[in-house]
Short mmCIF file of C-alpha atoms and ligand atoms in Angstrom, two decimals:
data_model
loop_
_atom_site.label_atom_id
_atom_site.label_comp_id
_atom_site.label_asym_id
_atom_site.label_seq_id
_atom_site.Cartn_x
_atom_site.Cartn_y
_atom_site.Cartn_z
CA MET A 10 84.87 81.62 99.72
CA LYS A 11 84.05 84.22 96.96
CA HIS A 12 80.81 83.43 95.14
CA ASN A 13 79.30 84.23 91.47
CA TYR A 14 77.40 87.30 91.16
CA ILE A 15 74.00 86.52 89.28
CA ALA A 16 70.72 88.76 88.99
CA GLY A 17 72.07 91.11 91.26
CA GLU A 18 72.81 88.67 94.23
CA TRP A 19 76.16 86.69 95.20
CA VAL A 20 75.08 82.98 94.81
CA GLU A 21 76.13 80.57 97.03
CA GLY A 22 77.18 76.73 95.57
CA GLY A 23 79.44 75.14 93.16
CA PRO A 24 82.71 73.44 94.04
CA ALA A 25 85.52 75.73 95.17
CA ALA A 26 88.68 76.42 93.34
CA GLU A 27 92.07 77.65 95.22
CA ASN A 28 93.48 80.63 93.72
CA ILE A 29 97.38 79.88 94.01
CA ASN A 30 100.38 82.70 94.06
CA PRO A 31 102.74 81.55 91.08
CA SER A 32 105.55 83.50 92.99
CA ASP A 33 105.17 81.45 96.08
CA THR A 34 102.81 78.37 95.58
CA ARG A 35 102.48 77.89 99.32
CA ASP A 36 100.37 81.06 99.35
CA VAL A 37 96.62 80.25 98.57
CA ILE A 38 94.92 83.69 97.91
CA GLY A 39 91.57 82.27 98.44
CA LEU A 40 88.63 79.97 97.40
CA TYR A 41 86.49 80.85 94.51
CA ALA A 42 83.51 79.21 93.14
CA ARG A 43 83.15 77.28 90.17
CA ALA A 44 79.77 78.28 88.45
CA SER A 45 77.70 75.25 87.44
CA GLN A 46 75.91 74.77 84.32
CA ALA A 47 72.59 75.84 86.02
CA GLN A 48 74.08 79.16 87.43
CA ALA A 49 75.46 79.93 84.19
CA LEU A 50 71.85 79.45 82.65
CA ASP A 51 70.37 81.71 85.44
CA ALA A 52 73.24 84.41 84.49
CA VAL A 53 72.07 84.17 80.85
CA ALA A 54 68.34 84.42 81.98
CA ALA A 55 69.10 87.39 84.36
CA ALA A 56 71.28 89.26 81.52
CA HIS A 57 68.35 88.70 79.15
CA ALA A 58 65.67 89.96 81.75
CA ALA A 59 67.47 92.80 82.46
CA LEU A 60 67.80 94.19 78.86
CA PRO A 61 65.05 96.04 78.20
CA LYS A 62 65.69 98.35 81.32
CA TRP A 63 69.50 98.77 80.56
CA ALA A 64 68.89 99.06 76.95
CA ALA A 65 66.50 101.89 77.75
CA SER A 66 68.69 103.55 80.22
CA THR A 67 69.58 107.26 79.53
CA PRO A 68 73.39 107.95 78.28
CA GLN A 69 73.80 109.87 81.57
CA GLN A 70 72.83 106.91 83.69
CA ARG A 71 75.34 104.64 81.81
CA ALA A 72 78.03 107.27 81.91
CA ASP A 73 77.62 107.89 85.55
CA VAL A 74 77.84 103.92 86.40
CA LEU A 75 81.11 103.69 84.53
CA ASP A 76 82.65 106.73 85.50
CA ALA A 77 82.14 105.38 89.17
CA VAL A 78 83.66 102.03 88.33
CA GLY A 79 86.97 103.92 86.96
CA SER A 80 87.03 105.96 89.90
CA GLU A 81 86.98 103.43 92.48
CA ILE A 82 89.45 100.96 90.45
CA ALA A 83 91.81 104.16 90.01
CA ALA A 84 91.33 104.70 93.91
CA ARG A 85 92.22 101.47 94.70
CA LYS A 86 95.04 101.06 92.42
CA ALA A 87 97.78 99.91 95.05
CA GLU A 88 95.48 97.18 96.31
CA LEU A 89 94.47 95.99 92.95
CA ALA A 90 97.85 95.95 91.56
CA ASP A 91 98.97 94.08 94.49
CA LEU A 92 96.19 91.29 94.19
CA LEU A 93 96.83 91.08 90.25
CA ALA A 94 100.77 90.73 90.77
CA ARG A 95 99.96 88.08 93.45
CA GLU A 96 97.47 85.94 91.46
CA GLU A 97 98.95 86.32 87.92
CA GLY A 98 102.63 86.95 88.50
CA LYS A 99 103.55 90.13 86.61
CA ALA A 100 105.84 92.56 88.19
CA LEU A 101 104.11 95.10 90.56
CA THR A 102 104.82 98.00 88.28
CA ASP A 103 103.11 96.20 85.10
CA ALA A 104 100.29 95.30 87.45
CA ALA A 105 99.79 99.03 88.58
CA GLY A 106 99.95 99.89 84.77
CA GLU A 107 97.61 97.53 83.95
CA VAL A 108 94.92 98.63 86.96
CA MET A 109 95.23 102.18 85.91
CA ARG A 110 94.43 101.15 82.30
CA ALA A 111 91.31 99.29 83.25
CA ALA A 112 90.16 102.55 85.08
CA GLN A 113 91.05 104.62 82.04
CA ILE A 114 88.83 102.44 79.85
CA PHE A 115 85.81 102.53 82.06
CA LYS A 116 86.40 106.43 81.87
CA PHE A 117 86.89 106.65 78.18
CA PHE A 118 83.26 104.49 77.73
CA ALA A 119 81.63 106.71 80.40
CA GLY A 120 82.45 109.65 77.81
CA GLU A 121 81.33 107.34 74.85
CA ALA A 122 78.17 106.60 76.34
CA LEU A 123 77.29 110.25 76.08
CA ARG A 124 78.14 110.31 72.29
CA ILE A 125 76.70 107.36 70.67
CA PRO A 126 76.59 108.59 67.27
CA GLY A 127 74.12 108.44 64.24
CA GLU A 128 73.80 109.52 60.82
CA LEU A 129 71.04 111.22 58.64
CA LEU A 130 71.52 111.27 55.12
CA ALA A 131 69.27 112.29 52.04
CA SER A 132 67.63 109.44 50.44
CA THR A 133 68.47 108.70 46.56
CA ARG A 134 64.39 109.01 46.33
CA PRO A 135 62.79 112.41 46.58
CA GLY A 136 61.34 113.32 49.73
CA MET A 137 62.61 110.52 51.59
CA SER A 138 65.32 110.63 54.24
CA VAL A 139 67.60 107.89 55.79
CA GLU A 140 68.61 107.60 59.33
CA ILE A 141 71.31 105.36 60.72
CA THR A 142 71.08 104.75 64.35
CA ARG A 143 72.89 102.18 66.69
CA GLU A 144 71.14 99.80 69.23
CA PRO A 145 72.63 97.46 71.53
CA VAL A 146 73.17 94.02 70.49
CA GLY A 147 71.61 92.31 73.38
CA VAL A 148 73.34 89.93 75.98
CA VAL A 149 76.95 89.69 75.62
CA SER A 150 78.95 86.82 76.81
CA ILE A 151 82.41 87.95 77.90
CA ILE A 152 85.25 85.35 77.75
CA THR A 153 88.68 86.40 79.04
CA PRO A 154 92.24 84.79 79.50
CA TRP A 155 94.46 84.98 82.37
CA ASN A 156 97.09 87.18 81.14
CA PHE A 157 95.60 90.55 81.70
CA PRO A 158 93.05 89.79 84.62
CA ILE A 159 91.54 93.24 84.75
CA ALA A 160 92.44 95.05 81.80
CA ILE A 161 90.80 92.73 79.08
CA PRO A 162 87.58 92.43 81.14
CA ALA A 163 87.46 95.95 81.32
CA TRP A 164 88.01 96.60 77.73
CA LYS A 165 84.85 94.24 77.04
CA ILE A 166 82.73 95.29 80.18
CA ALA A 167 82.97 98.86 79.77
CA PRO A 168 81.71 99.22 76.09
CA ALA A 169 79.27 96.43 76.56
CA LEU A 170 77.47 98.33 79.18
CA ALA A 171 78.04 101.76 77.54
CA TYR A 172 76.20 100.93 74.58
CA GLY A 173 73.23 99.43 76.65
CA ASN A 174 74.08 95.71 76.55
CA THR A 175 73.75 93.44 79.42
CA VAL A 176 76.69 91.13 80.49
CA VAL A 177 77.53 87.46 81.51
CA PHE A 178 81.29 87.62 82.27
CA LYS A 179 83.47 84.42 82.66
CA PRO A 180 86.94 85.08 83.59
CA ALA A 181 89.88 82.94 83.15
CA GLU A 182 90.07 80.12 85.84
CA LEU A 183 93.60 80.88 86.82
CA VAL A 184 92.88 84.69 87.81
CA PRO A 185 89.38 84.98 89.56
CA GLY A 186 90.63 87.42 92.11
CA SER A 187 90.75 90.55 90.06
CA ALA A 188 87.68 89.46 88.22
CA TRP A 189 85.73 89.23 91.46
CA VAL A 190 87.16 92.74 92.81
CA LEU A 191 85.96 94.16 89.36
CA ALA A 192 82.23 92.41 89.64
CA GLU A 193 82.07 93.66 93.47
CA ILE A 194 82.69 97.27 92.34
CA LEU A 195 80.10 96.98 89.51
CA SER A 196 77.54 95.49 91.81
CA ARG A 197 77.64 98.78 93.85
CA ALA A 198 77.78 101.07 90.78
CA GLY A 199 74.18 101.53 90.34
CA LEU A 200 73.17 99.03 87.60
CA PRO A 201 69.93 97.32 87.66
CA ALA A 202 70.11 93.63 88.75
CA GLY A 203 70.97 91.33 85.98
CA ALA A 204 72.64 93.85 83.81
CA PHE A 205 76.10 92.38 84.85
CA ASN A 206 76.77 89.03 85.90
CA LEU A 207 79.89 87.05 86.94
CA VAL A 208 80.28 83.42 86.62
CA MET A 209 83.60 82.05 87.33
CA GLY A 210 84.87 78.49 86.51
CA ARG A 211 86.19 76.54 83.48
CA GLY A 212 85.17 76.96 80.01
CA ARG A 213 84.67 73.48 79.49
CA ASP A 214 81.89 73.61 82.26
CA ILE A 215 79.94 76.23 81.27
CA GLY A 216 81.05 77.23 77.76
CA ASP A 217 78.04 75.73 76.13
CA THR A 218 75.75 77.83 77.98
CA LEU A 219 77.59 80.92 77.24
CA LEU A 220 77.98 80.41 73.51
CA GLY A 221 74.97 78.08 72.82
CA ASP A 222 71.97 79.80 74.63
CA PRO A 223 69.83 81.49 72.06
CA ARG A 224 69.26 84.24 74.65
CA VAL A 225 72.95 85.54 74.08
CA ALA A 226 73.32 87.78 71.13
CA ALA A 227 77.08 88.08 71.14
CA VAL A 228 80.22 86.69 72.28
CA THR A 229 83.44 88.33 72.70
CA PHE A 230 86.39 86.20 73.55
CA THR A 231 90.34 86.86 74.06
CA GLY A 232 92.27 83.59 74.57
CA SER A 233 94.20 81.12 72.25
CA GLU A 234 93.58 80.24 68.89
CA ALA A 235 92.36 76.69 69.50
CA THR A 236 89.77 77.87 72.08
CA GLY A 237 88.91 80.73 69.76
CA ARG A 238 88.17 78.20 66.91
CA LYS A 239 85.99 76.28 69.06
CA VAL A 240 84.19 79.46 70.38
CA ALA A 241 83.41 80.30 66.58
CA ALA A 242 81.92 76.99 65.71
CA ALA A 243 79.78 76.86 68.78
CA CYS A 244 78.46 80.59 67.61
CA VAL A 245 77.63 79.28 64.12
CA THR A 246 76.38 75.93 64.94
CA ARG A 247 73.93 76.45 67.44
CA PRO A 248 70.34 76.16 67.06
CA GLY A 249 68.37 79.49 65.74
CA ALA A 250 70.07 82.58 65.18
CA MET A 251 73.83 82.53 65.02
CA ALA A 252 75.73 84.57 67.93
CA LYS A 253 77.62 87.59 66.60
CA PHE A 254 81.27 87.04 67.76
CA GLN A 255 84.49 88.58 67.94
CA LEU A 256 87.94 86.68 68.74
CA GLU A 257 91.18 87.94 69.88
CA MET A 258 93.83 85.08 69.74
CA GLY A 259 97.60 84.67 69.61
CA GLY A 260 100.34 86.17 68.10
CA LYS A 261 103.79 85.72 66.84
CA ASN A 262 104.94 89.40 66.90
CA PRO A 263 108.06 90.48 64.93
CA LEU A 264 110.40 93.38 65.95
CA VAL A 265 112.48 94.20 63.08
CA VAL A 266 115.84 96.06 63.86
CA LEU A 267 117.53 97.65 60.84
CA ASP A 268 121.15 98.57 60.52
CA ASP A 269 120.47 102.20 61.10
CA ALA A 270 118.47 101.60 64.35
CA ASP A 271 119.59 103.39 67.61
CA LEU A 272 121.09 100.49 69.34
CA ASP A 273 119.72 101.62 72.82
CA VAL A 274 116.29 102.04 71.45
CA ALA A 275 116.16 98.81 69.87
CA VAL A 276 117.44 96.93 72.91
CA ASN A 277 115.10 98.57 75.01
CA CYS A 278 112.27 97.80 72.93
CA ALA A 279 113.27 94.33 72.37
CA ILE A 280 113.73 93.89 76.11
CA ASN A 281 110.36 95.30 77.05
CA GLY A 282 108.41 93.73 74.33
CA ALA A 283 109.80 90.15 74.71
CA TYR A 284 110.27 89.73 78.35
CA PHE A 285 108.18 92.22 80.55
CA SER A 286 105.07 90.64 82.00
CA THR A 287 107.14 87.46 81.61
CA GLY A 288 106.48 87.39 77.91
CA GLN A 289 102.63 86.60 78.61
CA ARG A 290 101.42 89.28 76.31
CA CYS A 291 99.70 88.60 72.87
CA THR A 292 101.70 91.28 71.78
CA ALA A 293 104.98 90.15 72.93
CA SER A 294 108.24 90.63 70.62
CA SER A 295 108.87 86.82 70.22
CA ARG A 296 110.64 87.09 66.99
CA LEU A 297 113.79 89.56 66.75
CA VAL A 298 114.17 89.97 63.08
CA VAL A 299 117.80 92.03 62.90
CA SER A 300 119.83 93.11 59.86
CA ALA A 301 123.32 91.98 59.37
CA GLY A 302 125.21 95.21 59.93
CA ILE A 303 123.78 95.59 63.49
CA HIS A 304 123.12 91.81 64.50
CA ASP A 305 126.24 91.15 66.39
CA ARG A 306 126.23 94.56 68.33
CA PHE A 307 122.50 93.82 69.07
CA VAL A 308 123.11 90.49 70.28
CA ASP A 309 125.92 91.53 72.86
CA ALA A 310 124.10 94.27 74.05
CA MET A 311 120.82 92.05 74.53
CA LEU A 312 122.95 89.70 76.44
CA ALA A 313 124.63 92.37 78.65
CA LYS A 314 120.87 93.55 79.55
CA LEU A 315 119.42 90.25 79.93
CA ALA A 316 122.04 89.71 82.66
CA THR A 317 120.73 92.44 84.70
CA LEU A 318 117.03 91.38 84.75
CA LYS A 319 116.05 90.44 88.07
CA VAL A 320 113.77 87.57 88.15
CA GLY A 321 111.87 87.16 91.35
CA ASP A 322 108.52 87.47 93.39
CA ALA A 323 106.16 89.36 91.55
CA ARG A 324 105.70 92.12 94.33
CA ARG A 325 109.10 92.43 95.60
CA ALA A 326 110.70 95.72 94.74
CA GLY A 327 113.15 95.41 92.02
CA THR A 328 111.93 92.35 90.34
CA VAL A 329 111.44 92.67 86.73
CA ILE A 330 110.49 89.54 85.60
CA GLY A 331 107.88 87.73 87.72
CA PRO A 332 107.14 83.98 87.64
CA VAL A 333 105.19 82.31 84.59
CA VAL A 334 101.56 81.85 85.48
CA ASP A 335 101.37 78.00 86.54
CA ALA A 336 102.87 74.69 86.13
CA GLN A 337 101.37 74.00 82.76
CA GLN A 338 102.59 77.10 81.10
CA LEU A 339 105.88 76.66 82.66
CA GLU A 340 106.17 73.18 81.08
CA GLN A 341 105.16 74.60 77.77
CA ASP A 342 107.76 77.21 78.01
CA LEU A 343 110.45 74.50 78.88
CA ARG A 344 109.17 72.19 76.03
CA TYR A 345 109.82 74.86 73.52
CA VAL A 346 113.25 75.64 74.77
CA ALA A 347 114.04 71.99 74.15
CA ILE A 348 112.52 72.10 70.68
CA GLY A 349 114.60 75.40 69.69
CA ARG A 350 117.55 73.47 70.85
CA ASP A 351 116.70 70.40 68.94
CA GLU A 352 115.98 72.41 65.82
CA GLY A 353 119.37 73.62 66.09
CA ALA A 354 118.93 77.00 67.44
CA THR A 355 121.72 78.34 69.88
CA LEU A 356 120.44 79.13 73.48
CA ALA A 357 122.42 82.26 74.13
CA PHE A 358 120.79 83.08 77.38
CA GLY A 359 118.62 81.49 80.12
CA GLY A 360 115.76 78.90 79.45
CA GLN A 361 116.42 77.13 83.01
CA ALA A 362 113.56 76.87 85.31
CA LEU A 363 114.42 78.09 88.99
CA GLU A 364 112.59 76.05 91.42
CA SER A 365 112.68 78.47 94.03
CA ILE A 366 113.95 81.97 94.67
CA ASP A 367 114.78 83.41 98.33
CA GLY A 368 113.46 80.25 99.61
CA GLN A 369 110.01 80.63 97.92
CA PRO A 370 108.91 77.85 95.77
CA GLY A 371 107.47 79.33 92.28
CA TYR A 372 107.29 79.02 88.64
CA TYR A 373 110.43 81.01 87.93
CA LEU A 374 111.96 80.60 84.37
CA GLN A 375 115.29 82.79 83.54
CA PRO A 376 114.27 84.59 80.46
CA ALA A 377 115.47 82.96 77.16
CA LEU A 378 117.26 84.17 74.16
CA PHE A 379 117.82 82.07 70.91
CA THR A 380 120.32 83.00 68.14
CA GLY A 381 120.92 81.54 64.89
CA THR A 382 117.27 80.83 64.28
CA SER A 383 115.17 80.67 60.91
CA SER A 384 111.94 81.47 60.15
CA ASP A 385 110.65 77.94 59.42
CA MET A 386 111.66 76.69 63.20
CA ARG A 387 108.65 75.74 65.31
CA ILE A 388 110.00 78.44 68.05
CA ASN A 389 109.46 81.11 65.43
CA ARG A 390 106.22 79.88 64.00
CA GLU A 391 104.14 78.77 67.21
CA GLU A 392 103.02 80.76 70.28
CA ILE A 393 105.10 79.94 73.33
CA PHE A 394 103.65 82.68 75.42
CA GLY A 395 106.42 82.91 77.74
CA PRO A 396 109.86 84.71 78.25
CA VAL A 397 111.33 83.22 75.46
CA ALA A 398 112.27 85.16 72.14
CA SER A 399 114.52 84.25 69.14
CA VAL A 400 116.81 86.47 66.98
CA ILE A 401 116.45 85.84 63.11
CA ARG A 402 119.46 87.37 61.30
CA VAL A 403 118.46 88.87 57.68
CA HIS A 404 120.46 90.56 54.93
CA ASP A 405 118.62 93.69 54.63
CA ALA A 406 115.01 95.31 54.63
CA ASP A 407 113.58 93.38 51.98
CA GLU A 408 114.21 90.09 53.72
CA ALA A 409 113.43 91.80 57.29
CA LEU A 410 109.94 92.47 55.73
CA ALA A 411 109.54 88.98 54.27
CA VAL A 412 110.47 87.46 57.36
CA ALA A 413 108.51 89.90 59.48
CA ASN A 414 105.34 88.91 57.53
CA ASP A 415 106.03 84.98 57.18
CA THR A 416 103.75 84.15 60.15
CA GLU A 417 100.13 82.96 60.33
CA PHE A 418 99.56 85.79 62.89
CA GLY A 419 99.37 89.48 62.56
CA LEU A 420 98.57 91.20 65.78
CA SER A 421 101.28 93.79 66.31
CA ALA A 422 104.58 94.26 64.42
CA GLY A 423 107.36 96.72 65.26
CA VAL A 424 110.40 98.46 63.37
CA CYS A 425 113.49 100.15 64.88
CA THR A 426 114.97 102.39 62.35
CA THR A 427 116.14 106.03 62.10
CA SER A 428 115.07 106.32 58.42
CA LEU A 429 111.87 108.13 57.84
CA LYS A 430 111.75 106.28 54.47
CA MET A 431 111.89 102.86 56.18
CA ALA A 432 109.57 103.87 58.66
CA ALA A 433 106.97 104.73 56.17
CA ARG A 434 107.49 101.53 54.26
CA PHE A 435 107.31 99.23 57.30
CA LYS A 436 104.36 100.87 58.23
CA ARG A 437 102.84 100.15 54.73
CA GLU A 438 103.99 96.71 54.23
CA LEU A 439 103.78 95.12 57.75
CA GLN A 440 100.77 92.69 57.87
CA ALA A 441 99.74 93.61 61.32
CA GLY A 442 96.84 95.08 62.97
CA MET A 443 99.25 97.42 65.22
CA VAL A 444 102.40 98.92 64.07
CA MET A 445 104.90 100.19 66.33
CA ILE A 446 107.85 102.54 65.06
CA ASN A 447 111.01 102.70 67.56
CA ALA A 448 108.38 101.19 70.24
CA PRO A 449 107.80 98.07 71.71
CA THR A 450 105.33 95.80 69.93
CA ALA A 451 103.36 95.42 73.53
CA GLY A 452 101.88 98.43 75.33
CA VAL A 453 99.41 100.30 73.72
CA ASP A 454 96.92 103.19 74.23
CA ALA A 455 93.43 102.80 75.89
CA HIS A 456 91.59 105.18 73.51
CA VAL A 457 92.46 103.65 70.11
CA PRO A 458 91.65 100.29 68.36
CA PHE A 459 93.30 96.89 69.25
CA GLY A 460 93.56 93.89 67.42
CA GLY A 461 95.03 92.08 64.72
CA ARG A 462 95.04 90.53 61.13
CA LYS A 463 95.39 86.90 60.02
CA GLY A 464 95.05 84.28 62.43
CA SER A 465 95.19 86.72 65.20
CA SER A 466 91.78 88.17 65.20
CA HIS A 467 88.24 87.78 64.01
CA GLY A 468 85.75 90.41 63.74
CA PRO A 469 85.62 94.12 64.65
CA ARG A 470 88.41 95.94 66.38
CA GLU A 471 88.30 96.08 70.38
CA GLN A 472 88.50 99.77 72.26
CA GLY A 473 88.39 103.20 71.08
CA ARG A 474 85.46 104.26 69.13
CA TYR A 475 85.56 101.33 67.17
CA ALA A 476 84.42 99.18 69.81
CA ALA A 477 80.88 100.25 68.95
CA GLU A 478 81.22 98.17 65.44
CA PHE A 479 80.77 95.11 67.87
CA TYR A 480 78.76 96.03 70.68
CA THR A 481 75.95 97.92 68.67
CA SER A 482 73.70 96.78 65.83
CA VAL A 483 73.16 99.47 63.21
CA LYS A 484 69.78 100.18 61.97
CA THR A 485 68.78 101.93 58.70
CA THR A 486 65.49 103.72 58.97
CA TYR A 487 63.81 105.19 55.58
CA LEU A 488 61.51 108.12 56.32
CA GLN A 489 58.86 109.53 54.15
CA PRO A 490 57.37 112.34 56.11
P1 LIG B 509 92.50 79.94 76.44
O1 LIG B 509 91.93 79.79 75.40
O2 LIG B 509 93.09 78.67 77.22
O3 LIG B 509 91.12 80.31 77.57
C1 LIG B 509 90.66 81.68 77.34
C2 LIG B 509 89.17 81.65 77.96
O4 LIG B 509 88.49 80.71 77.28
C3 LIG B 509 89.16 81.18 79.53
O5 LIG B 509 88.17 82.05 80.11
C4 LIG B 509 88.78 79.72 79.21
O6 LIG B 509 88.11 79.23 80.61
C5 LIG B 509 87.96 79.88 78.25
N1 LIG B 509 87.33 78.57 77.50
C6 LIG B 509 88.20 77.59 77.24
N2 LIG B 509 87.63 76.46 76.70
C7 LIG B 509 86.24 77.14 76.49
C8 LIG B 509 85.11 76.50 75.92
N3 LIG B 509 85.18 75.23 75.48
N4 LIG B 509 84.14 77.40 75.82
C9 LIG B 509 84.18 78.67 76.27
N5 LIG B 509 85.21 79.17 76.80
C10 LIG B 509 86.27 78.54 77.03
O7 LIG B 509 93.42 81.18 76.70
P2 LIG B 509 94.55 81.67 77.80
O8 LIG B 509 95.38 80.50 78.21
O9 LIG B 509 93.80 82.07 79.23
O10 LIG B 509 95.17 82.65 77.26
C11 LIG B 509 96.50 82.92 76.71
C12 LIG B 509 96.15 82.91 75.10
O11 LIG B 509 95.37 84.27 75.06
C13 LIG B 509 97.36 83.25 74.49
O12 LIG B 509 97.14 82.51 73.21
C14 LIG B 509 97.27 84.80 73.96
O13 LIG B 509 97.79 85.15 73.02
C15 LIG B 509 95.99 85.19 73.97
N6 LIG B 509 95.87 86.39 74.29
C16 LIG B 509 95.24 87.24 73.13
C17 LIG B 509 94.98 88.62 73.21
C18 LIG B 509 94.66 89.35 72.13
O14 LIG B 509 93.95 90.50 72.31
N7 LIG B 509 94.77 88.92 70.75
C19 LIG B 509 95.12 89.23 74.48
C20 LIG B 509 95.40 88.24 75.61
C21 LIG B 509 95.77 87.09 75.30
#
């Protein structure tokens, strides 16, 4: 059984949970401990006790730790990608890309630790100067979802440590394997005991401690909107000082295809954005907003391409679409397929569950494409989080923009066009944190800000240099010599 890591020790105790392979539900990857409330408290106490030492560490010490972690992740790419694909179900090539991204994020923040900036300004008062410096925030609780089992933990843990904070990390209960290996790597990287702690298990069991303990200064959360609201409420209603918090939540991302688009580019963007990683990406293109002049050609080309996508075991060569992560998510995807039909949309492709492939029982779903949909349908308003996309036909660019922005979410939005003028207009007017021009809505660089607007995000951006906004506290010092 794999244990939790608290105060520099692997701590026994707590009930065990099975980690199941969604490509073959007979395959139990391992047993992982579920932390108790008392263990979560111990983890917070350990992070709090370690804070003075890690906050006082030199930039070089921090850089060395993060660099070592990044190097080891990269060196173990094949093994970690295999584990990730086995527990989460994304195809091995996608999993390998995610592992390398985690490595690159640790390397990036190793560099950032060496260049934590400040400012020195002349004061408006004679003889005075004003200095602006950044300090660690304190103990950071990190709560992550299951769909990026190593990259999302990396993009929270690396900046937290780079800026001198200590960490209590709670991964999603469906994917403890990648989190545990990451913790094991961190446990050997030269951190003082307690600077990094792993508590696996369910949010409802230990969430109160991770959010409500007054020693937790900040909470960074990625997950569903419903849980995000609970996290926010707990951070502001707890006794004493409120916790600083950052939320990355759902998406209902549009990919607009204009009449002048290159058809191959548009279809590749849509297939990749809507279906790769089994559509289980917050940045997935679930709404394909297509103008009338290219609509029929686009739909025909999508159907032809969909027929070639191989659904199967995530780790088998040739698989493009792995299984859905678990029975509950599969049930949700199928429910939305039924909802779309009831709403009058045409199920033009897929949408059927396959109980087994090559004799392996798993949570397989044929990728689904709806046509003849409208913006007010539930399938175009609510996040499905599976390999299900819909085409919304529009007359022109004006209507495309209106439909693209007709959502409570605002994470990523894309446009396929060969017109510079249209590209510039959509860049300006799309209401999203990230805009992709002739590129899939999903798939981002590791060194630039990530995050959304409207209902998708709350608080400062993650990643890149902008991560400093969340993981540091700014101090303004007035100095009269
Ligand atoms: P989820 O909200 O069910 O769970 C996310 C995490 O919150 C898990 O670790 C869970 O254990 C924990 N949690 C649950 N209840 C809690 C509580 N009461 N207190 C504290 N923690 C609690 O989300 P999920 O199903 O794991 O992930 C899918 C969702 O994540 C989708 O909505 C997706 O869009 C979103 N997501 C967003 C981004 C982004 O950056 N915007 C990235 C990836 C995924």
